[in-house]
Amino acid sequence: MIRTRYAPSPTGDPHIGNIRTALFEYLFARSQGGEFLLRIEDTDRERFVEGGVERIVESLKWLGITPDNIGNFPYQSERLEVYKKHAFDLVRSGYAYICTCSKEKLAADHEHQAKEGKPPRYEGHCRTSEFNLKDLKEGCYVIRMKMPENRKIIVSDLIKGKVEFDTSLLDDQIILKSDGFPTYHLAVVVDDTEMGITHVIRGDEWLSSTPKHLLLYEYFGWESPQFAHLPVILGPDKKKLSKRHGATSALGYKDLGYLPEAIINFMALLGWNPKDEREEFTLSELEKEFKIENVNKAPAVFDIEKLNSINAQKIKDQILKIKTTDNKSKYLDTFGVDGLREGELDLIGRGGYNTLKEAADYIKKLRAGSDYAPEMLIFRKSDKERTLTGLQNARSKMQQLNKWENDEIQNALLQVVTENQLSNGDVFWPVRVALSGEEKSPSPVELAVALGKEETLKRVEGAIDKL
Ligand code: GLU
């Protein structure tokens, strides 16, 4: 059975780049009928953030990529004894050793290396020492794995192909720290083995750790999983992705009014493509179509404009669906708009709103009304007199309407044009400005439906008074 895992460290709200890893792990597993598991890598206590695990779970659930072990996922901090046992197994078999070098000694070495223009590394002082554990005080030693000299280690990566590493450039890595906590390298290998992970899919930044992991698999005599390292994500300026590019945490996007289906669609395209022109995908389509061979080697570019256009489209699609449901009036509740009217929903459904927040802000502004200069009411080919005739007649025609719907309002305004020998601009323009207070806005008919009859008549009345 194919099994992947998402192994975040709870260091805050999971970032969109990190969550993309979860999505690809999820898609790979689902596309092959496999399992997708969660594991919390919380051995770095300094970077631990309270509530971080809850935010990880919330992000995954919100996006609909819930791990199969959601009620019962492992925390590395609860498994310290397991790692310790494995670290000492390697000491016994000669692949690792106890190191008692003090911080001061290591710092002096590094200083010396820096003077010689060499990269900092462990000089191997304790490699051949024999320590009796009973003589050592708890907290005064670490365990290091032995790096073989001059060996080539080849990572056969499912995305990058074969990548070669030279062990003479690698340090004797610490696998168990002096506080008894494992380092990432040891914990990840032990856990991926215990969890039966068949495919490790993770960000590019972990590729350089993989030769160390492969050695550990070899030392333990365990079969290694397959590896796939995802391309890095850059901003449109080709610099490392950051807040500057509009990137934020997955839940940050939720608060801004992005739909989970838009984030999923967008994230899938950050590195993966279907090898044709299609750009719109639902999660279930992706579950069927995802292929690791179609993940690019080259960096992915994070383009907020693209996310916005995907989100705008998904909002339109969603409105079409919810129009037939009973709770449509609650659509923008979380963004502070109560009792959304059908006409207001239609306005948003026309599109053009990148986020639900933008849509809600527009509705709030529309409801509040905007002040405008009286001259704005007069269309450029019109004059005050004709504008007034248009507005006054529009008011009385609309007042007589029994049904307050698009066609009825449209016809009423057209009748005002023909019955008074006016042009469309003498009627539609001032009514539109009267309702929106804006130079540019949706049509007067759509606005009138959205505002309702009473408010529409009030605003037209207000415009007549202004002139
Ligand atoms: N804990 C690592 C992270 O935060 C996981 C790396 C891996 O997937 O092996 O990204």
GROMACS .gro file of N, CA and C and ligand atoms in nm, residues 5-11 18 21 25 39-42 47 76 184 188 192 200-203 205-206 209 213 227 229, ligand 1:
model
   97
    5ARG      N    1   0.327   1.089   0.399
    5ARG     CA    2   0.302   1.160   0.525
    5ARG      C    3   0.335   1.306   0.512
    6TYR      N    4   0.262   1.387   0.588
    6TYR     CA    5   0.293   1.529   0.600
    6TYR      C    6   0.350   1.544   0.740
    7ALA      N    7   0.471   1.599   0.748
    7ALA     CA    8   0.541   1.599   0.877
    7ALA      C    9   0.582   1.739   0.920
    8PRO      N   10   0.485   1.826   0.944
    8PRO     CA   11   0.520   1.964   0.975
    8PRO      C   12   0.572   1.980   1.118
    9SER      N   13   0.647   2.086   1.138
    9SER     CA   14   0.687   2.126   1.273
    9SER      C   15   0.590   2.236   1.316
   10PRO      N   16   0.537   2.225   1.436
   10PRO     CA   17   0.435   2.324   1.478
   10PRO      C   18   0.498   2.457   1.517
   11THR      N   19   0.542   2.531   1.419
   11THR     CA   20   0.614   2.655   1.447
   11THR      C   21   0.529   2.778   1.413
   18ASN      N   22   0.432   2.548   0.255
   18ASN     CA   23   0.441   2.424   0.331
   18ASN      C   24   0.317   2.337   0.308
   21THR      N   25   0.310   2.117   0.008
   21THR     CA   26   0.371   1.986   0.027
   21THR      C   27   0.263   1.887   0.071
   25GLU      N   28   0.142   1.545  -0.125
   25GLU     CA   29   0.146   1.414  -0.058
   25GLU      C   30   0.008   1.350  -0.059
   39ARG      N   31   0.213   1.356   1.082
   39ARG     CA   32   0.303   1.334   1.197
   39ARG      C   33   0.354   1.471   1.242
   40ILE      N   34   0.357   1.494   1.371
   40ILE     CA   35   0.402   1.624   1.420
   40ILE      C   36   0.549   1.615   1.461
   41GLU      N   37   0.632   1.694   1.395
   41GLU     CA   38   0.775   1.692   1.424
   41GLU      C   39   0.808   1.807   1.519
   42ASP      N   40   0.789   1.778   1.646
   42ASP     CA   41   0.802   1.884   1.748
   42ASP      C   42   0.922   1.863   1.839
   47ARG      N   43   1.152   2.632   1.876
   47ARG     CA   44   1.068   2.689   1.770
   47ARG      C   45   0.920   2.652   1.788
   76GLN      N   46   0.643   1.350   1.773
   76GLN     CA   47   0.778   1.301   1.800
   76GLN      C   48   0.819   1.323   1.946
  184TYR      N   49   1.639   1.595   1.367
  184TYR     CA   50   1.547   1.565   1.257
  184TYR      C   51   1.587   1.438   1.183
  188VAL      N   52   1.324   1.135   1.165
  188VAL     CA   53   1.250   1.120   1.039
  188VAL      C   54   1.268   0.978   0.984
  192ASP      N   55   0.951   0.736   0.963
  192ASP     CA   56   0.904   0.696   0.831
  192ASP      C   57   0.905   0.544   0.819
  200VAL      N   58   0.839   0.956   0.039
  200VAL     CA   59   0.861   1.079   0.114
  200VAL      C   60   0.859   1.193   0.011
  201ILE      N   61   0.756   1.274   0.022
  201ILE     CA   62   0.745   1.388  -0.070
  201ILE      C   63   0.761   1.514   0.015
  202ARG      N   64   0.858   1.597  -0.016
  202ARG     CA   65   0.882   1.714   0.068
  202ARG      C   66   0.950   1.823  -0.013
  203GLY      N   67   0.966   1.937   0.052
  203GLY     CA   68   1.024   2.052  -0.017
  203GLY      C   69   1.170   2.029  -0.054
  205GLU      N   70   1.419   2.199  -0.002
  205GLU     CA   71   1.521   2.235   0.098
  205GLU      C   72   1.569   2.114   0.177
  206TRP      N   73   1.498   2.002   0.166
  206TRP     CA   74   1.539   1.882   0.242
  206TRP      C   75   1.623   1.786   0.159
  209SER      N   76   1.953   1.682   0.293
  209SER     CA   77   1.951   1.593   0.410
  209SER      C   78   1.933   1.448   0.368
  213HIS      N   79   1.998   1.059   0.540
  213HIS     CA   80   1.889   0.966   0.571
  213HIS      C   81   1.916   0.830   0.506
  227PHE      N   82   1.193   0.887  -0.272
  227PHE     CA   83   1.192   1.030  -0.241
  227PHE      C   84   1.149   1.114  -0.360
  229HIS      N   85   1.142   1.541  -0.421
  229HIS     CA   86   1.159   1.676  -0.365
  229HIS      C   87   1.095   1.779  -0.456
  468GLU     N1   88   0.957   1.874   0.984
  468GLU     C1   89   0.999   1.902   0.851
  468GLU     C2   90   0.929   2.030   0.809
  468GLU     O1   91   0.889   2.103   0.891
  468GLU     C3   92   0.961   1.786   0.763
  468GLU     C4   93   1.060   1.751   0.658
  468GLU     C5   94   1.024   1.620   0.593
  468GLU     O2   95   0.915   1.611   0.536
  468GLU     O3   96   1.102   1.526   0.603
  468GLU     O4   97   0.913   2.063   0.695
   0.00000   0.00000   0.00000
